[in-house]
């Protein structure tokens, strides 16, 4: 410890930024490896995504028995999940349980946001400051800041003029919201808006859903978790955890939660009109993706989308609403698929109106509500479900200075550049958990976070054992990895010319369009990470 300018400077081996699932595991793991570590978290509680996104209907789209830590067999056995897909409250309780069970809370500092992090080349240390005046000096900086944690504030004129209540799904009030008798306007139909719609509709006098782009959303088939199935999965947990790391998306599907069946070995472009219809009759929503060519060929994809629109028509009674809810000129598999409970059925309620903004967009927010090119809507509450500055936003919002004063946001101005999504050239001892260039949001986040934290832990042990003080990637190795990440994403629906998504940064005005996560699957990624280590941390420089 030391003091400068009357501010106490605290020293640790590692500072971990964020107490979501990545930060929680990072603290546990680094402690186990004998490092001193401290966590700084902006929220008043732990859980990250599952702390902030407490809007009605918030639920994870990965089965609960798989969206859980695998590092402790005891933890796996003692925790019981109630539903196939875990609701926000249960996940928040789970992460709090983990923090208490492993005595982590004493090293987690809440209600504190990191503002600057500056690398001191002479001391080979990071100096970190926070919005409540902390000063830290640490050897390693572990950014567990999350992939969907920087809320997007839509630039709609007059937003502050609204005289009713404005709410954001991504920082929902802790005490909840009573919509009873209220006229509610919901802007945004990504996962958050789609999950919130049916639940808000139950309470509100009237719900208007302002939709700019219709989504592809699949019935989750959520239900109480069968106790026998839970016992069976618990018996096989070790095998399941190993299998997760061998699975493309890190989800094995053992707990009865495969909403979309695997594609059959039939091409939709070779199927007759009758065969396509028969598939809808047999498989329902799943029919549009149940063909081998839908995710690889744009024409086949459009044929799949036609079957999707047929399903919307079958479920939504009002033809006008059905037409409005039908995605067009948007490939299936471009945006993240949404799992929902009764989303489309909700539009059959008398108190729910779709406002299809393709027929006239939002012009401004007024004191009374939302004014659009197709008319004015008087409201008591506006709910913004407008998303995030994904993958880079949380890091961009911190002033991070590496070697020679170079800013991370400048280094990433033309798109995030990392080696393995874990480190960036010019930023020694700076680690990103599930950073851009790693599978992250395209796979089970818990599996990804555990794998990353363990890789980082091994790297820190390697530094310690070899007496090195710093590690960072070479520019050549980083360039090669960035090129590889881009190359793998080409040809998929994620990067189709008609695809706009937060994976590409399209939802942020001015953000460079670059596909951010590694799309090549978890096994190939893990194999690459292991090869790098086996080759003596090839592409990384130790000093
Ligand atoms: P998303 O998926 O980014 O969805 C945001 C939604 O908000 C989307 O429908 C946007 O329409 C809409 N949006 C954003 N700005 C506006 C304005 N100005 N006017 C109208 N509509 C707007 O965020 P979510 O929180 O739902 O989900 C994020 C991820 O969290 C999700 O993928 C899961 O992984 C969990 P657009 O499509 O841009 O036309």
XYZ file of C-alpha atoms and ligand atoms in Angstrom:
582
model
C 0.000 0.000 0.000
C 1.104 3.566 -0.583
C -0.365 7.010 -0.722
C -0.148 9.804 -3.239
C -2.131 13.034 -3.218
C -3.923 11.778 -0.086
C -5.509 8.938 -2.047
C -4.610 5.488 -0.822
C -3.237 3.282 -3.566
C -4.059 -0.364 -3.171
C -1.901 -3.048 -4.771
C -2.889 -6.517 -5.917
C -1.512 -9.051 -8.333
C -4.706 -8.763 -10.354
C -7.600 -6.382 -10.626
C -10.700 -7.964 -12.121
C -13.214 -5.568 -13.631
C -16.761 -6.887 -13.406
C -18.552 -9.283 -11.061
C -20.637 -11.094 -13.623
C -20.083 -14.786 -14.132
C -16.633 -14.211 -15.696
C -15.401 -11.966 -12.900
C -16.754 -14.271 -10.199
C -14.922 -17.245 -11.638
C -11.787 -15.206 -12.309
C -11.641 -14.205 -8.634
C -12.162 -17.792 -7.477
C -9.604 -19.216 -9.887
C -6.844 -16.634 -9.442
C -7.157 -16.989 -5.684
C -6.847 -20.762 -6.010
C -3.646 -20.201 -8.003
C -2.244 -18.070 -5.190
C -2.628 -14.605 -6.702
C -4.053 -11.679 -4.781
C -7.079 -10.375 -6.628
C -9.725 -7.723 -6.156
C -12.948 -7.202 -8.118
C -14.499 -3.864 -8.971
C -18.151 -3.913 -10.089
C -20.375 -1.036 -11.191
C -23.620 -2.640 -9.997
C -24.866 -2.739 -6.445
C -24.918 -6.517 -6.684
C -23.140 -9.372 -8.442
C -24.316 -11.304 -11.504
C -23.577 -8.875 -14.349
C -26.138 -9.484 -17.087
C -28.326 -11.251 -14.526
C -28.082 -8.329 -12.163
C -28.948 -5.560 -14.638
C -31.454 -7.196 -16.986
C -34.242 -7.852 -14.490
C -37.072 -6.856 -16.837
C -40.280 -8.917 -16.784
C -39.754 -12.180 -18.637
C -35.931 -12.011 -18.610
C -34.647 -15.539 -19.109
C -31.507 -17.224 -20.370
C -31.651 -19.017 -23.720
C -29.238 -21.756 -22.605
C -30.624 -24.603 -20.451
C -30.050 -24.025 -16.740
C -28.182 -27.267 -16.127
C -25.668 -26.214 -18.775
C -25.576 -22.492 -17.991
C -23.848 -23.150 -14.710
C -20.287 -23.468 -13.466
C -18.479 -26.750 -13.958
C -15.460 -25.981 -11.775
C -16.949 -27.399 -8.578
C -18.666 -30.818 -8.515
C -20.029 -29.992 -5.054
C -21.662 -26.830 -6.351
C -23.153 -28.772 -9.251
C -24.684 -31.325 -6.924
C -26.076 -28.989 -4.281
C -27.804 -26.471 -6.546
C -31.261 -27.323 -7.902
C -32.709 -25.616 -10.943
C -36.444 -25.117 -11.221
C -37.003 -24.687 -14.960
C -35.445 -25.899 -18.189
C -34.430 -22.314 -19.055
C -33.476 -20.262 -15.998
C -35.279 -16.996 -15.259
C -33.256 -13.928 -14.257
C -34.181 -14.167 -10.534
C -32.869 -17.709 -10.301
C -29.607 -16.871 -12.063
C -29.071 -13.866 -9.823
C -29.661 -16.091 -6.787
C -27.277 -18.720 -8.182
C -24.415 -16.273 -8.721
C -24.952 -14.808 -5.247
C -24.864 -18.325 -3.847
C -21.564 -19.006 -5.639
C -20.070 -15.793 -4.279
C -21.043 -16.662 -0.692
C -20.267 -20.362 -0.915
C -16.676 -19.690 -1.981
C -16.236 -16.685 0.308
C -15.661 -14.327 -2.622
C -17.704 -11.340 -1.432
C -14.922 -9.916 0.745
C -12.868 -9.197 -2.391
C -15.692 -7.710 -4.459
C -16.145 -3.959 -4.349
C -19.635 -3.003 -5.574
C -21.074 0.311 -6.826
C -17.711 1.220 -8.338
C -17.011 1.893 -11.991
C -13.504 1.857 -13.452
C -12.880 5.103 -15.315
C -9.225 4.883 -16.414
C -6.563 2.219 -16.683
C -3.044 3.291 -17.617
C -0.046 1.088 -18.192
C 3.153 2.196 -16.462
C 5.950 0.798 -18.641
C 8.744 1.361 -16.103
C 7.000 -0.421 -13.278
C 5.224 -2.935 -15.561
C 2.045 -2.216 -13.658
C -1.432 -0.959 -14.421
C -2.707 2.117 -12.598
C -6.478 2.010 -12.319
C -8.880 4.695 -11.129
C -12.582 4.541 -10.361
C -15.533 6.911 -10.182
C -15.457 6.815 -6.393
C -11.819 7.855 -6.188
C -9.999 4.531 -5.805
C -6.443 4.118 -7.047
C -5.129 0.648 -7.712
C -1.739 -0.533 -8.896
C -1.754 -4.061 -10.195
C 0.378 -6.313 -12.324
C -2.494 -7.894 -14.247
C -5.722 -6.334 -15.426
C -8.493 -8.818 -16.149
C -11.422 -7.265 -17.980
C -14.482 -9.352 -17.167
C -16.650 -6.529 -18.435
C -19.132 -8.612 -20.412
C -20.166 -8.741 -24.054
C -23.623 -7.170 -23.691
C -23.148 -4.740 -20.838
C -22.863 -1.262 -22.364
C -26.478 -0.081 -22.743
C -27.373 1.591 -26.013
C -29.182 4.899 -25.581
C -31.280 5.428 -28.712
C -30.951 8.934 -30.086
C -34.646 9.698 -30.449
C -35.447 13.420 -30.280
C -37.351 14.534 -27.208
C -36.484 11.485 -25.107
C -36.142 13.553 -21.966
C -39.404 15.410 -22.601
C -41.614 12.437 -21.767
C -43.709 13.180 -18.682
C -44.437 9.534 -17.895
C -41.997 6.833 -16.762
C -39.056 5.836 -18.993
C -37.498 2.433 -18.373
C -34.606 0.493 -19.915
C -34.680 -3.306 -19.975
C -30.906 -3.361 -19.511
C -30.998 -1.526 -16.178
C -34.360 -2.352 -14.777
C -35.408 -0.980 -11.349
C -34.613 -3.400 -8.540
C -38.015 -3.023 -6.936
C -39.814 -3.987 -10.114
C -42.511 -2.026 -11.946
C -46.259 -2.226 -11.634
C -47.829 -1.831 -15.079
C -51.380 -2.358 -13.855
C -53.803 -0.142 -15.731
C -51.018 1.649 -17.626
C -50.639 2.432 -21.315
C -47.196 1.072 -22.141
C -45.050 1.615 -25.244
C -42.232 -0.883 -25.780
C -39.509 0.040 -28.281
C -37.378 -2.813 -29.604
C -38.047 -6.422 -30.547
C -34.733 -8.187 -29.943
C -34.542 -10.842 -27.193
C -35.352 -8.373 -24.447
C -38.432 -6.862 -26.109
C -39.695 -10.252 -27.263
C -39.324 -11.750 -23.781
C -40.893 -8.750 -22.045
C -43.912 -8.381 -24.371
C -46.077 -11.286 -23.117
C -45.436 -10.487 -19.452
C -46.080 -6.736 -19.693
C -49.231 -7.469 -21.749
C -50.635 -9.450 -18.811
C -50.623 -6.383 -16.559
C -50.871 -3.316 -18.777
C -54.157 -1.744 -19.807
C -52.672 -1.532 -23.281
C -49.295 -2.431 -24.740
C -48.012 -0.897 -27.985
C -45.002 -2.736 -29.402
C -42.907 -0.412 -31.589
C -41.088 -2.690 -33.969
C -38.429 -1.496 -36.409
C -37.281 -4.951 -37.543
C -39.327 -8.119 -36.982
C -37.287 -10.884 -35.385
C -37.029 -14.590 -35.903
C -38.138 -15.970 -32.566
C -38.644 -19.615 -31.649
C -40.859 -21.086 -28.930
C -38.517 -22.002 -26.079
C -40.609 -24.925 -24.867
C -39.697 -23.842 -21.360
C -41.210 -25.897 -18.535
C -40.496 -27.016 -14.984
C -37.371 -29.131 -14.902
C -38.220 -32.802 -14.363
C -36.566 -33.868 -11.053
C -35.648 -37.284 -12.481
C -33.951 -35.633 -15.451
C -32.126 -33.264 -13.112
C -30.848 -36.197 -11.020
C -29.751 -38.007 -14.168
C -27.859 -34.983 -15.524
C -26.202 -34.520 -12.125
C -25.025 -38.125 -12.217
C -23.371 -37.493 -15.568
C -22.100 -33.974 -14.995
C -18.405 -34.728 -15.565
C -19.114 -36.248 -18.961
C -21.494 -33.394 -19.793
C -18.899 -30.736 -18.996
C -16.338 -32.468 -21.212
C -18.924 -32.809 -23.965
C -19.780 -29.090 -23.760
C -16.219 -28.196 -24.697
C -16.430 -30.562 -27.655
C -19.691 -28.984 -28.836
C -19.768 -26.147 -31.377
C -21.916 -23.889 -29.172
C -21.011 -25.375 -25.797
C -24.548 -26.689 -25.294
C -25.134 -30.424 -25.356
C -28.915 -30.262 -24.944
C -29.145 -33.115 -22.427
C -31.728 -31.405 -20.262
C -34.463 -31.797 -22.845
C -34.052 -28.334 -24.226
C -33.439 -28.473 -27.918
C -35.977 -26.026 -29.319
C -34.800 -26.361 -32.894
C -34.113 -29.851 -34.233
C -30.970 -30.456 -36.187
C -31.323 -29.931 -39.937
C -32.402 -32.952 -41.904
C -30.282 -34.045 -44.790
C -32.708 -32.542 -47.330
C -32.318 -29.292 -49.245
C -35.279 -26.969 -49.214
C -34.439 -25.905 -52.758
C -34.951 -29.502 -53.860
C -38.242 -29.885 -51.966
C -41.590 -29.351 -53.662
C -44.139 -26.836 -52.412
C -46.145 -29.730 -50.909
C -43.083 -31.092 -49.100
C -42.345 -27.680 -47.619
C -45.950 -27.307 -46.422
C -45.870 -30.821 -45.005
C -42.757 -29.859 -43.036
C -44.638 -26.909 -41.517
C -47.545 -29.193 -40.589
C -45.169 -31.664 -38.987
C -42.535 -29.467 -37.354
C -44.196 -26.068 -36.874
C -41.699 -23.256 -36.349
C -38.764 -25.612 -36.659
C -39.716 -26.327 -40.292
C -37.950 -23.251 -41.631
C -34.543 -24.331 -40.319
C -34.876 -28.054 -40.780
C -33.036 -28.167 -44.140
C -29.369 -28.605 -44.854
C -29.083 -25.548 -47.141
C -30.987 -22.862 -45.209
C -28.004 -21.498 -43.310
C -25.577 -21.701 -46.226
C -27.500 -20.473 -49.278
C -29.379 -17.176 -49.426
C -32.064 -18.465 -51.806
C -32.672 -21.481 -49.565
C -32.704 -19.160 -46.593
C -35.444 -17.081 -48.187
C -37.452 -20.266 -48.839
C -37.050 -21.077 -45.127
C -38.166 -17.547 -44.232
C -41.322 -18.103 -46.288
C -42.175 -21.078 -44.059
C -41.525 -18.893 -41.029
C -43.974 -16.279 -42.340
C -46.491 -19.072 -42.896
C -46.181 -19.976 -39.199
C -46.672 -16.337 -38.151
C -49.887 -16.313 -40.212
C -51.064 -19.534 -38.585
C -50.582 -18.148 -35.071
C -51.399 -14.441 -35.327
C -55.118 -14.039 -36.065
C -55.144 -10.452 -37.385
C -53.672 -10.609 -40.937
C -52.370 -7.074 -40.654
C -50.456 -7.832 -37.438
C -49.220 -11.122 -38.920
C -47.888 -9.273 -41.943
C -46.223 -6.686 -39.680
C -44.563 -9.391 -37.570
C -43.152 -11.167 -40.625
C -39.428 -10.691 -41.205
C -38.491 -9.740 -44.769
C -35.126 -9.164 -46.435
C -33.459 -10.532 -43.322
C -31.714 -13.895 -43.467
C -32.525 -16.482 -40.814
C -29.304 -16.852 -38.817
C -28.129 -13.269 -39.279
C -29.152 -12.004 -35.867
C -29.008 -14.014 -32.694
C -31.986 -16.394 -32.590
C -34.532 -15.516 -29.927
C -36.277 -18.025 -27.689
C -39.652 -16.918 -26.371
C -42.766 -17.962 -24.533
C -46.063 -16.929 -26.203
C -44.674 -13.913 -28.047
C -46.774 -14.282 -31.193
C -49.853 -15.444 -29.259
C -49.681 -12.165 -27.304
C -50.627 -10.233 -30.447
C -54.004 -12.002 -30.379
C -54.877 -10.134 -27.168
C -57.232 -7.158 -27.401
C -54.898 -5.009 -25.311
C -51.819 -5.433 -27.536
C -51.079 -3.472 -30.727
C -48.121 -3.900 -33.030
C -46.798 -0.613 -34.370
C -44.854 -1.708 -37.439
C -42.365 1.117 -37.870
C -41.683 -0.009 -41.447
C -44.981 1.747 -42.198
C -43.799 4.997 -40.618
C -40.981 5.455 -38.118
C -40.697 7.117 -34.733
C -40.307 10.875 -35.204
C -39.978 11.997 -31.624
C -40.870 11.424 -28.030
C -43.332 14.006 -26.719
C -44.442 14.743 -23.152
C -47.491 12.527 -23.852
C -45.909 9.575 -25.608
C -44.457 8.538 -28.953
C -45.057 10.419 -32.175
C -44.607 8.429 -35.408
C -45.127 9.059 -39.106
C -48.271 6.914 -38.762
C -49.762 8.792 -35.791
C -49.312 9.652 -32.113
C -49.541 7.208 -29.227
C -50.392 8.476 -25.740
C -48.521 6.537 -23.086
C -47.884 6.348 -19.342
C -44.699 4.291 -19.624
C -42.051 3.868 -22.335
C -39.876 0.764 -22.129
C -36.671 0.897 -24.168
C -35.513 -2.595 -25.150
C -32.984 -1.108 -27.531
C -29.917 -3.230 -26.884
C -26.210 -2.759 -26.303
C -22.945 -1.584 -27.783
C -21.881 -5.209 -27.958
C -18.478 -6.760 -27.249
C -16.395 -3.586 -27.366
C -18.750 -1.034 -25.744
C -17.885 -1.726 -22.116
C -14.146 -1.441 -22.861
C -14.600 1.663 -25.029
C -16.270 3.431 -22.135
C -13.119 3.112 -20.015
C -10.102 5.244 -20.897
C -7.525 2.488 -21.388
C -3.954 3.515 -22.199
C -1.315 0.942 -23.098
C 2.322 1.198 -24.198
C 3.371 4.685 -25.326
C 0.031 6.117 -24.198
C -1.836 4.362 -26.995
C -5.590 4.227 -26.321
C -7.420 0.908 -26.700
C -10.316 2.687 -28.367
C -7.892 4.050 -30.991
C -6.193 0.680 -31.437
C -9.658 -0.790 -32.056
C -11.050 2.096 -34.129
C -11.095 -0.006 -37.308
C -12.465 -3.044 -35.474
C -11.339 -4.893 -32.356
C -7.922 -6.525 -32.724
C -6.911 -9.341 -30.400
C -5.030 -12.588 -30.311
C -7.524 -15.332 -29.350
C -9.863 -12.663 -27.960
C -7.728 -12.660 -24.850
C -4.985 -10.055 -25.376
C -4.172 -7.042 -27.552
C -0.740 -6.006 -28.842
C 0.567 -2.930 -27.049
C -1.408 -3.688 -23.879
C 0.830 -5.940 -21.773
C -0.749 -7.990 -18.979
C -4.172 -6.787 -20.097
C -6.605 -9.674 -20.505
C -10.125 -9.717 -21.918
C -12.367 -12.555 -20.761
C -14.538 -13.660 -23.705
C -13.173 -10.751 -25.721
C -13.809 -10.047 -29.416
C -12.212 -12.750 -31.535
C -13.293 -15.546 -29.185
C -16.487 -17.672 -29.372
C -18.134 -15.690 -26.523
C -21.690 -14.747 -27.517
C -21.849 -17.517 -30.118
C -21.455 -20.193 -27.475
C -22.467 -20.948 -23.902
C -21.032 -17.974 -22.008
C -20.319 -19.939 -18.836
C -18.276 -22.539 -20.698
C -16.468 -19.793 -22.622
C -15.721 -17.799 -19.473
C -14.378 -20.832 -17.616
C -12.149 -21.790 -20.511
C -10.837 -18.238 -20.866
C -10.236 -17.712 -17.168
C -8.363 -21.016 -16.987
C -6.247 -20.076 -20.001
C -5.440 -16.709 -18.405
C -4.679 -18.417 -15.061
C -2.274 -20.834 -16.750
C -0.596 -17.925 -18.499
C -0.106 -16.046 -15.199
C 1.364 -19.167 -13.599
C 3.727 -19.489 -16.584
C 4.824 -15.879 -16.073
C 5.412 -16.481 -12.371
C 7.258 -19.741 -12.858
C 9.558 -18.326 -15.520
C 10.209 -15.059 -13.713
C 8.691 -12.950 -16.480
C 6.898 -9.749 -15.686
C 4.880 -9.154 -18.857
C 3.068 -10.929 -21.678
C 1.450 -9.519 -24.803
C 0.798 -10.712 -28.352
C 2.992 -9.873 -31.313
C 1.334 -7.736 -33.967
C 1.954 -10.420 -36.593
C 0.209 -13.121 -34.569
C -2.631 -10.734 -33.776
C -3.050 -9.727 -37.438
C -3.130 -13.382 -38.436
C -5.802 -14.155 -35.819
C -7.970 -11.175 -36.836
C -7.729 -12.314 -40.470
C -8.664 -15.851 -39.450
C -11.688 -14.663 -37.431
C -12.902 -12.691 -40.468
C -12.230 -15.487 -42.894
C -14.210 -18.028 -40.873
C -17.210 -15.684 -40.692
C -17.406 -15.235 -44.464
C -20.083 -17.197 -46.281
C -22.271 -17.549 -43.214
C -25.593 -15.758 -42.746
C -23.883 -13.690 -40.035
C -22.104 -11.687 -42.693
C -24.644 -11.861 -45.542
C -24.948 -8.526 -47.387
C -28.549 -8.099 -46.178
C -27.602 -8.851 -42.569
C -27.395 -6.070 -39.987
C -26.695 -7.109 -36.423
C -24.944 -6.176 -33.222
C -22.404 -8.941 -33.949
C -21.256 -6.633 -36.765
C -21.689 -3.405 -34.796
C -24.465 -2.284 -37.168
C -26.665 -1.068 -34.307
C -24.154 1.622 -33.310
C -23.980 4.702 -35.565
C -20.408 5.111 -36.805
C -19.138 1.747 -35.534
C -16.992 -0.052 -38.089
C -18.728 -3.078 -39.586
C -16.547 -5.993 -38.510
C -17.750 -9.411 -37.387
C -16.583 -9.592 -33.787
C -16.896 -13.134 -32.392
C -15.146 -16.328 -33.506
C -17.727 -18.285 -35.486
C -15.682 -21.453 -35.985
C -17.038 -23.179 -32.887
C -15.729 -23.903 -29.428
C -13.764 -27.118 -30.197
C -11.685 -25.517 -32.976
C -11.100 -22.464 -30.813
C -10.063 -24.468 -27.742
C -7.768 -26.613 -29.878
C -6.132 -23.455 -31.180
C -5.670 -22.085 -27.647
C -4.093 -25.375 -26.576
C -1.778 -25.464 -29.597
C -0.570 -21.943 -28.815
C 0.357 -23.037 -25.282
C 1.932 -26.310 -26.443
C 4.141 -24.308 -28.804
C 5.431 -22.225 -25.861
C 2.762 -19.511 -26.140
C 3.375 -19.028 -29.828
C 2.502 -15.477 -30.885
C 2.926 -14.079 -27.371
C 6.019 -12.254 -26.145
C 7.214 -12.602 -22.561
C 9.598 -10.127 -21.000
P -31.072 -6.199 -29.500
O -31.139 -7.618 -29.898
O -29.952 -5.387 -30.003
O -32.462 -5.538 -29.901
C -32.655 -4.153 -29.850
C -33.969 -3.824 -30.488
O -34.208 -2.430 -30.371
C -33.998 -4.143 -31.977
O -35.283 -4.628 -32.287
C -33.749 -2.770 -32.608
O -34.276 -2.658 -33.897
C -34.509 -1.900 -31.650
N -34.099 -0.498 -31.690
C -32.892 0.034 -31.338
N -32.912 1.360 -31.493
C -34.135 1.680 -31.946
C -34.753 2.907 -32.301
N -34.100 4.061 -32.228
N -36.038 2.869 -32.754
C -36.687 1.693 -32.836
N -36.159 0.502 -32.498
C -34.899 0.499 -32.068
O -31.040 -6.052 -27.905
P -31.701 -6.988 -26.806
O -31.498 -6.351 -25.494
O -33.075 -7.356 -27.161
O -30.873 -8.300 -26.887
C -29.452 -8.278 -26.865
C -28.924 -9.641 -26.658
O -29.077 -9.991 -25.290
C -29.631 -10.748 -27.367
O -29.210 -10.937 -28.661
C -29.359 -11.949 -26.502
O -28.089 -12.434 -26.757
C -29.346 -11.374 -25.154
P -33.346 -3.035 -35.183
O -33.269 -4.530 -35.201
O -31.993 -2.390 -34.947
O -34.061 -2.458 -36.325
